[in-house]
Coordinates of N, CA, C and O in Angstrom, one line a residue:
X1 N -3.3 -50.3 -18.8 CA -2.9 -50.1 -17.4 C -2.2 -48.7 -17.2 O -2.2 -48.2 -16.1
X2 N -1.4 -47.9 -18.5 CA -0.8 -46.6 -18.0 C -1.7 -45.7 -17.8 O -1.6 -44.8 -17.0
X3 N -2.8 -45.9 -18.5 CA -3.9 -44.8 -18.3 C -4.5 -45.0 -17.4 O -5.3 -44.1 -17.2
X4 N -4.6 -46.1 -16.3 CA -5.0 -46.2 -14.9 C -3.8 -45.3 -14.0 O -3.9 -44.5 -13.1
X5 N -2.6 -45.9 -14.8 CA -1.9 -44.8 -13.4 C -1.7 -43.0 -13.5 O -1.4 -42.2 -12.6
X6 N -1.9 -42.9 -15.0 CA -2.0 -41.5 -15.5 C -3.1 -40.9 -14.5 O -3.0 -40.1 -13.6
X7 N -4.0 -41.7 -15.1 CA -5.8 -41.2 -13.9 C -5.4 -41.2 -12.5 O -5.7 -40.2 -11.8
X8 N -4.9 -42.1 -12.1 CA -4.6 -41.9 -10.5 C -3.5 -40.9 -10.0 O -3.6 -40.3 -8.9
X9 N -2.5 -40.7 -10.6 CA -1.9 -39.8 -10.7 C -2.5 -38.0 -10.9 O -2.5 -37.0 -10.2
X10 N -2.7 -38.1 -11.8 CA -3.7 -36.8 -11.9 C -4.6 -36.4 -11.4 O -5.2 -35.3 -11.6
X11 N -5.0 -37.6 -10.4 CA -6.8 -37.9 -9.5 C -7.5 -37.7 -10.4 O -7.6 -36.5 -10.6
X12 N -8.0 -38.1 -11.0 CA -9.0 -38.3 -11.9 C -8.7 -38.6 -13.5 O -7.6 -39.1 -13.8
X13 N -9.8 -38.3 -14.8 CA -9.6 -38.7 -15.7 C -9.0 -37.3 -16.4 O -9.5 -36.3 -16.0
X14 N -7.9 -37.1 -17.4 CA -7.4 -35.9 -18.0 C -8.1 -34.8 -18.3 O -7.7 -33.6 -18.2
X15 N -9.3 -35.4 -18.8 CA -10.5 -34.3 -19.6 C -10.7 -33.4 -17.8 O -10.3 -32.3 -17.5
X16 N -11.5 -34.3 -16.9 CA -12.1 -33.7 -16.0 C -10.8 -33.0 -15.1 O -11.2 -32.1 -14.3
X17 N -9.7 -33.3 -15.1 CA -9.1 -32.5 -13.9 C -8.5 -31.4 -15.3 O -8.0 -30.5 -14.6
X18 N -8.4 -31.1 -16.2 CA -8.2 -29.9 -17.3 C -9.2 -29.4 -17.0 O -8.9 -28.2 -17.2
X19 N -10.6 -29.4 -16.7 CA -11.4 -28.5 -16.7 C -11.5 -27.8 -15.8 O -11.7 -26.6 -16.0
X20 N -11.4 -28.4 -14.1 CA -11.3 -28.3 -13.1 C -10.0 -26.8 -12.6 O -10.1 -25.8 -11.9
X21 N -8.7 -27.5 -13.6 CA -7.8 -26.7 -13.4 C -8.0 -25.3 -13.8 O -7.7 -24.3 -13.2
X22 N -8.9 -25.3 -15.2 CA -9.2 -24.5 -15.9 C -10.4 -23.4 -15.2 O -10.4 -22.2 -15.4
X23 N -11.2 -23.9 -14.4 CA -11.6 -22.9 -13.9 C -11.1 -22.5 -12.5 O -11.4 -21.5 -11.9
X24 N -10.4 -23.2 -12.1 CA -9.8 -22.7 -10.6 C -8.6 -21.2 -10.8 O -8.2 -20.2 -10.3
X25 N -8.4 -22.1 -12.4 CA -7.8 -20.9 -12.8 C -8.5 -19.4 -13.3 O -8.1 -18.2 -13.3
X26 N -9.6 -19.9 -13.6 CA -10.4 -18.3 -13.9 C -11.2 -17.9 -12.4 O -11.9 -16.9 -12.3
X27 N -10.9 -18.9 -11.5 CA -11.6 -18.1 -10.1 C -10.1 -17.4 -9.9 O -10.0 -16.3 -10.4
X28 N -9.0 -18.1 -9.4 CA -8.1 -17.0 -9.2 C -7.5 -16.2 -9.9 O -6.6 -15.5 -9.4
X29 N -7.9 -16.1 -11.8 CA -7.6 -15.0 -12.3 C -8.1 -13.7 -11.6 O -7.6 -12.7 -11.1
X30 N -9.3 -14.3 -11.9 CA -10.5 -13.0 -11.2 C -10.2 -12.5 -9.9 O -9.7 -11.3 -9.7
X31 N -10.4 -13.3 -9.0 CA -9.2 -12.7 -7.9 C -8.5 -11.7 -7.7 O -8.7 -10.7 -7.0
X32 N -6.9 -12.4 -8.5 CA -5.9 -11.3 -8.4 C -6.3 -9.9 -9.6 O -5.6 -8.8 -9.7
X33 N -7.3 -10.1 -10.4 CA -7.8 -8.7 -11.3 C -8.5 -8.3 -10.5 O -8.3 -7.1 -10.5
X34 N -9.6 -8.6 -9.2 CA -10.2 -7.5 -8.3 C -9.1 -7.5 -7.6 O -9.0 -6.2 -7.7
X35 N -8.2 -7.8 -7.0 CA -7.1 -7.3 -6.0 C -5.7 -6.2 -6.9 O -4.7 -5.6 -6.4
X36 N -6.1 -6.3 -8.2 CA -5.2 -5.4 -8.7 C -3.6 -6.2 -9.1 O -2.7 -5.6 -9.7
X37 N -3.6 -7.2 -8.8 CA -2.2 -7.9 -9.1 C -2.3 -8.4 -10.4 O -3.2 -8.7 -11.1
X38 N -1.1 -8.4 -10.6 CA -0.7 -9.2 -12.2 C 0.0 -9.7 -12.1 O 0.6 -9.6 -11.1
X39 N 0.8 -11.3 -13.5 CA 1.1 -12.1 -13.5 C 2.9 -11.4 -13.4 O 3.8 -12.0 -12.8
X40 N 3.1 -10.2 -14.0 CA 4.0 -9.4 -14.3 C 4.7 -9.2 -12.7 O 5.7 -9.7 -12.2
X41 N 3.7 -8.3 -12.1 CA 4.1 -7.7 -11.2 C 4.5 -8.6 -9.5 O 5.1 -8.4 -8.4
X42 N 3.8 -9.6 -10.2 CA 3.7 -10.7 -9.1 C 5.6 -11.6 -9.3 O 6.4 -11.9 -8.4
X43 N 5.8 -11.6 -10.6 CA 7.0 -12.0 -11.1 C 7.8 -10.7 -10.5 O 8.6 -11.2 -9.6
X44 N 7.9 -10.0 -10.5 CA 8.5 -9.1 -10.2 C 8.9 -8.4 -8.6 O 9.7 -7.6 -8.3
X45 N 8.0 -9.1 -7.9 CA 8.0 -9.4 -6.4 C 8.5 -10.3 -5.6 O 8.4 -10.3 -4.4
X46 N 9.2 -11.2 -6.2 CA 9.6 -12.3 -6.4 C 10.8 -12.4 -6.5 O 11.5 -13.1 -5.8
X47 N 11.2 -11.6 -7.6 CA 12.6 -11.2 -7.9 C 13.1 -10.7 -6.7 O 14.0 -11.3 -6.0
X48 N 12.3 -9.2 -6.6 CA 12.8 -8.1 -5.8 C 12.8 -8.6 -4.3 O 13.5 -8.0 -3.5
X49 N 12.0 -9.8 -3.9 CA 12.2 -10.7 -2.6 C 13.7 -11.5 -2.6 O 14.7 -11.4 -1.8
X50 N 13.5 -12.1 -3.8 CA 15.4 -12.7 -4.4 C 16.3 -11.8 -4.0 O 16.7 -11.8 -2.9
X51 N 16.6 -11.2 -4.7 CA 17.2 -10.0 -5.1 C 17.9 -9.4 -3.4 O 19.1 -9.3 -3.2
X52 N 16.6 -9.0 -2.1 CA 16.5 -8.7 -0.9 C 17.6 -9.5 0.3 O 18.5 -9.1 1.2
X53 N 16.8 -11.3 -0.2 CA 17.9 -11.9 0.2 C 19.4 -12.0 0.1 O 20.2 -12.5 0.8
X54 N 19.7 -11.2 -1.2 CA 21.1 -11.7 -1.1 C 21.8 -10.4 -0.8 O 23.0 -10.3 -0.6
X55 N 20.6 -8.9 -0.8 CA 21.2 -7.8 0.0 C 21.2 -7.9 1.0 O 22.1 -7.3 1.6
X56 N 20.3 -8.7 1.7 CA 20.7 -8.9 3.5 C 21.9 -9.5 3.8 O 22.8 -9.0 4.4
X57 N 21.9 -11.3 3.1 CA 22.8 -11.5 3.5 C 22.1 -12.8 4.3 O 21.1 -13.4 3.9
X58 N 23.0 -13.3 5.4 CA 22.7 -14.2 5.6 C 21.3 -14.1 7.1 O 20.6 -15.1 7.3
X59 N 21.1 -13.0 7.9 CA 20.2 -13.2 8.6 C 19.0 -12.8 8.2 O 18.3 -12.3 9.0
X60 N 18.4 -12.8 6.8 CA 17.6 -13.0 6.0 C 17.4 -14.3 5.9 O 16.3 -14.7 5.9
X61 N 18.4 -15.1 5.9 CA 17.9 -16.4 5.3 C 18.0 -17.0 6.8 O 17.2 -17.9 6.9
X62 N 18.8 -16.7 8.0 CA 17.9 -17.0 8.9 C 16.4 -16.9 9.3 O 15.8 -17.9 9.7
X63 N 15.8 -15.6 8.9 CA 14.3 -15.3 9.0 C 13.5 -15.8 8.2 O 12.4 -16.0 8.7
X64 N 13.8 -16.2 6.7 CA 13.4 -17.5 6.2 C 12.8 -18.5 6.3 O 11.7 -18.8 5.8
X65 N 14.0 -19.3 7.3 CA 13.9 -20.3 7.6 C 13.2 -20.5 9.3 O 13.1 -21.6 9.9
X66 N 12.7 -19.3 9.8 CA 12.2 -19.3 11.1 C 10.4 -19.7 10.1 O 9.5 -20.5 10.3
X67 N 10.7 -18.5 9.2 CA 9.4 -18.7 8.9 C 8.8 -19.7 8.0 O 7.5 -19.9 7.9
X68 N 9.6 -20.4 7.3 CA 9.1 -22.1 6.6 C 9.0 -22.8 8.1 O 7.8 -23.0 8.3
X69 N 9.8 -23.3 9.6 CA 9.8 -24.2 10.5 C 8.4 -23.0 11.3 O 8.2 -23.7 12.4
X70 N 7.9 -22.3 11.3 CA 6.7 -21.4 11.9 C 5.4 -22.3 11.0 O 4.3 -22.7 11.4
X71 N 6.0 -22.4 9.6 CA 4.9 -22.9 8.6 C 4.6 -24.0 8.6 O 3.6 -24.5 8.0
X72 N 5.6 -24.5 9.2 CA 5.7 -26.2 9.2 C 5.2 -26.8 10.1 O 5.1 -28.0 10.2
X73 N 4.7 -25.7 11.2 CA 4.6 -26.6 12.6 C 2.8 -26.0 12.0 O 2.4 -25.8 13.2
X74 N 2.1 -25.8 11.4 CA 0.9 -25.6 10.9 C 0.5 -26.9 9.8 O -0.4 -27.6 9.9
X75 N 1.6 -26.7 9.0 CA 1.1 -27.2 7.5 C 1.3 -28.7 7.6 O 0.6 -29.6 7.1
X76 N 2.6 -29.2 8.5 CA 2.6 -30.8 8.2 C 1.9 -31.5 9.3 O 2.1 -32.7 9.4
X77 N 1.1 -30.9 10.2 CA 0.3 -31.9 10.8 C -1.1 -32.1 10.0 O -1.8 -33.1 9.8
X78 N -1.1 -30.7 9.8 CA -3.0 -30.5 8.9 C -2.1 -31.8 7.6 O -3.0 -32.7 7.6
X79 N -1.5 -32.1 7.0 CA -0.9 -32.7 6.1 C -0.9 -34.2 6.4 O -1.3 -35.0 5.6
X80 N -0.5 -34.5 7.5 CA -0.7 -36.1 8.2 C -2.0 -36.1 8.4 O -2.3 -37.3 8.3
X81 N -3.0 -35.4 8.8 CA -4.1 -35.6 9.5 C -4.8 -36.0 8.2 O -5.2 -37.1 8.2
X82 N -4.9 -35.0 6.9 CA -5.5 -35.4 6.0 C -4.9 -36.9 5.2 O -5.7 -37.7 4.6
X83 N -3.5 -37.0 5.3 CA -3.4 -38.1 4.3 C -4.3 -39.2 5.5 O -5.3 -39.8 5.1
X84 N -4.0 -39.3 6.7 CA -4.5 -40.5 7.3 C -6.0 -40.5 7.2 O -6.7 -41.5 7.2
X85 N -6.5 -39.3 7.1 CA -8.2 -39.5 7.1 C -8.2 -39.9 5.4 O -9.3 -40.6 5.3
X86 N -7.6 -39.9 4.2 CA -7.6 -40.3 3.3 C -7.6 -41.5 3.0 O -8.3 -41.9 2.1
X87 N -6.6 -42.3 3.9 CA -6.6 -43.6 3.6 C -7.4 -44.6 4.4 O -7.2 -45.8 4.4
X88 N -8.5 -44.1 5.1 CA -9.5 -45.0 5.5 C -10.4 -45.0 4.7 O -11.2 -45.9 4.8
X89 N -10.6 -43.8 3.4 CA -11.7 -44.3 2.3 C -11.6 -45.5 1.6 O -12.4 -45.8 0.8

């Protein structure tokens, strides 16, 4: 029975979503090597975004937060719409 919830958990069986991951991962390697990005520099963008926020200060982290509740009024309906079309399979 754990390996039923492992599989449902993971959607699928271990072998097939590792392979799955594995090439999603070499489509968006490929990707960011035609776009010129790296794993380095992408880390490092990241930071220097970190880093920005705490030189701004705090109306930074207002603009932030305009832009996750901007993101949100996108992402959690497309989010309800799919889990409910999900659970009529």
């Amino acid at each position: 029975m754990a390996n039923g919830n492992l599989d449902h958990f993971l959607g699928g069986s271990f072998l097939s979503v590792l392979v799955r991951l594995v090439f999603i991962s070499l489509l968006v390697g490929a990707a960011m090597a035609f776009l010129g990005l790296t794993p380095r520099g992408l880390f490092d963008a990241v930071a220097r975004f970190l880093r920005s926020l705490g030189d701004l200060g705090f109306g930074a982290v207002r603009e932030v937060g305009q832009w996750v509740l901007a993101g949100a009024l996108v992402v959690v309906p497309i989010w309800l719409l799919s889990r409910l079309f999900a659970s009529r399979r």
